[in-house]
mmCIF file of C-alpha atoms in Angstrom:
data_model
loop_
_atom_site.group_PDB
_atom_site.id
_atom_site.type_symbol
_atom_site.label_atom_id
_atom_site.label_comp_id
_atom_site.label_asym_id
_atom_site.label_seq_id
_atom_site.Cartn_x
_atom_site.Cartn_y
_atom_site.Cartn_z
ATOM 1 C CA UNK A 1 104.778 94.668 105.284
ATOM 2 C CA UNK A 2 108.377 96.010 106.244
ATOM 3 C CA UNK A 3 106.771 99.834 106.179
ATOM 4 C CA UNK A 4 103.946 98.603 108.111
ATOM 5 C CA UNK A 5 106.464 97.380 111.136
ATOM 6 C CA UNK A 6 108.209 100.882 110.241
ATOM 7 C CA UNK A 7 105.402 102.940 111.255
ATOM 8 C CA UNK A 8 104.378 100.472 113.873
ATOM 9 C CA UNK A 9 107.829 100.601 115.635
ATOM 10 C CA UNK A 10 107.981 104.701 115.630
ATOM 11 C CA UNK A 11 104.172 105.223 116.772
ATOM 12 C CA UNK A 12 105.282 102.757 119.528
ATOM 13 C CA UNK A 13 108.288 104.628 120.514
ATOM 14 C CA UNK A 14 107.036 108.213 120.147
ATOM 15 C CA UNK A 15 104.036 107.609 121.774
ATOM 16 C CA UNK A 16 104.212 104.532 124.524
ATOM 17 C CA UNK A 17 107.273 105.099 125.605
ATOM 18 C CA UNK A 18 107.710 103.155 128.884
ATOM 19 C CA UNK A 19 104.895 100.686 128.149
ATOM 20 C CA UNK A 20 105.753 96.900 127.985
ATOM 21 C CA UNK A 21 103.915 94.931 124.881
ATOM 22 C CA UNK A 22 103.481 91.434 124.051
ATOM 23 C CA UNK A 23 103.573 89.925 120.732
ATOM 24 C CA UNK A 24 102.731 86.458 119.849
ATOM 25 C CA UNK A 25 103.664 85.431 115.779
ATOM 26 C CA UNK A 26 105.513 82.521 114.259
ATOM 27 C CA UNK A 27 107.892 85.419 112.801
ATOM 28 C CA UNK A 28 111.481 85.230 114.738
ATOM 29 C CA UNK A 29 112.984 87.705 113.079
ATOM 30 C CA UNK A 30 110.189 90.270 114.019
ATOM 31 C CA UNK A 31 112.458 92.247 116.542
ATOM 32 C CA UNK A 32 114.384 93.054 114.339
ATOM 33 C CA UNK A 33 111.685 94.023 111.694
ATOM 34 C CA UNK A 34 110.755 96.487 114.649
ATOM 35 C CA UNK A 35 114.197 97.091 115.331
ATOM 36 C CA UNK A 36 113.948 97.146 119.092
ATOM 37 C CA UNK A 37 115.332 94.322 121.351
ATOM 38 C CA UNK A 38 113.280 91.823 123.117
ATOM 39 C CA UNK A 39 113.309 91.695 126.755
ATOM 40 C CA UNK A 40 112.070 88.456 126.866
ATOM 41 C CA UNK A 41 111.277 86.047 124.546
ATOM 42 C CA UNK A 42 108.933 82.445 125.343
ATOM 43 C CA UNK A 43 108.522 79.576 122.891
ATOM 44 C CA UNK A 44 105.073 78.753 122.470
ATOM 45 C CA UNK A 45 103.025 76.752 120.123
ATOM 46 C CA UNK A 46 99.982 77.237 118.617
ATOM 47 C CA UNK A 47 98.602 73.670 117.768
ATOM 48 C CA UNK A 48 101.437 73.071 115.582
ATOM 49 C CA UNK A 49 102.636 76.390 114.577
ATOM 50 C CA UNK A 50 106.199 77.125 116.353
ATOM 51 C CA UNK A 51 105.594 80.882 117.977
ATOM 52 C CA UNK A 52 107.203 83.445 119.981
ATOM 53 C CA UNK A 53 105.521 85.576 122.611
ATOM 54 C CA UNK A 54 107.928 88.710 122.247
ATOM 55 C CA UNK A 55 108.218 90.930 125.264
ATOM 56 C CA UNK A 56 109.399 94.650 124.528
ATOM 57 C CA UNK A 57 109.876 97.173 127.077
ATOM 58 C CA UNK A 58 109.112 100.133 124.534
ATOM 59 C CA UNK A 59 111.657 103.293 124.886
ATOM 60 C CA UNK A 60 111.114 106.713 123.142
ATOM 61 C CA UNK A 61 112.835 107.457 119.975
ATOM 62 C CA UNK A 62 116.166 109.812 120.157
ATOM 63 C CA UNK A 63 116.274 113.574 118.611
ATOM 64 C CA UNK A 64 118.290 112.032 115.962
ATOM 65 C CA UNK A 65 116.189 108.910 114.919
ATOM 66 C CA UNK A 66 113.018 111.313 114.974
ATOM 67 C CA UNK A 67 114.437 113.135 111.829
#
C-alpha cells in the first residue's frame, strides 16, 4: 500500500502540478503517506465511519526529489 501512495504522490506532482484534489478516507495519517501537506482538512462522517476530506494544492516535484 505505502508504494502505491509512493507512485501516487510523484505522478501527482510531476504531472498535475498546480491542480487542487480532494480526498475523502477514514485514514488521518494519509498526508503524510503522500508526503505533501494538506491545505485544508474537513471532518466528515460517513454513516458512522469518522473521515477526512483532504484538500491538497498539488506542487511539482524539485530537480533533487526527481532523482
Amino acid at each position: 500500500f505505502a508504494t502505491l501512495l509512493d507512485q501516487f504522490s510523484k505522478r501527482l506532482k510531476d504531472h498535475f502540478a498546480g491542480w487542487e484534489i480532494f480526498v475523502l478516507t477514514a485514514d488521518m495519517g494519509l498526508p503524510g503517506h503522500l508526503r505533501m501537506k494538506e491545505s485544508k482538512r474537513t471532518p466528515l462522517f460517513n454513516g458512522p465511519l469518522e473521515c477526512r476530506l483532504f484538500k491538497f494544492e498539488i506542487r511539482g516535484r524539485t530537480d533533487t526529489q526527481k532523482s
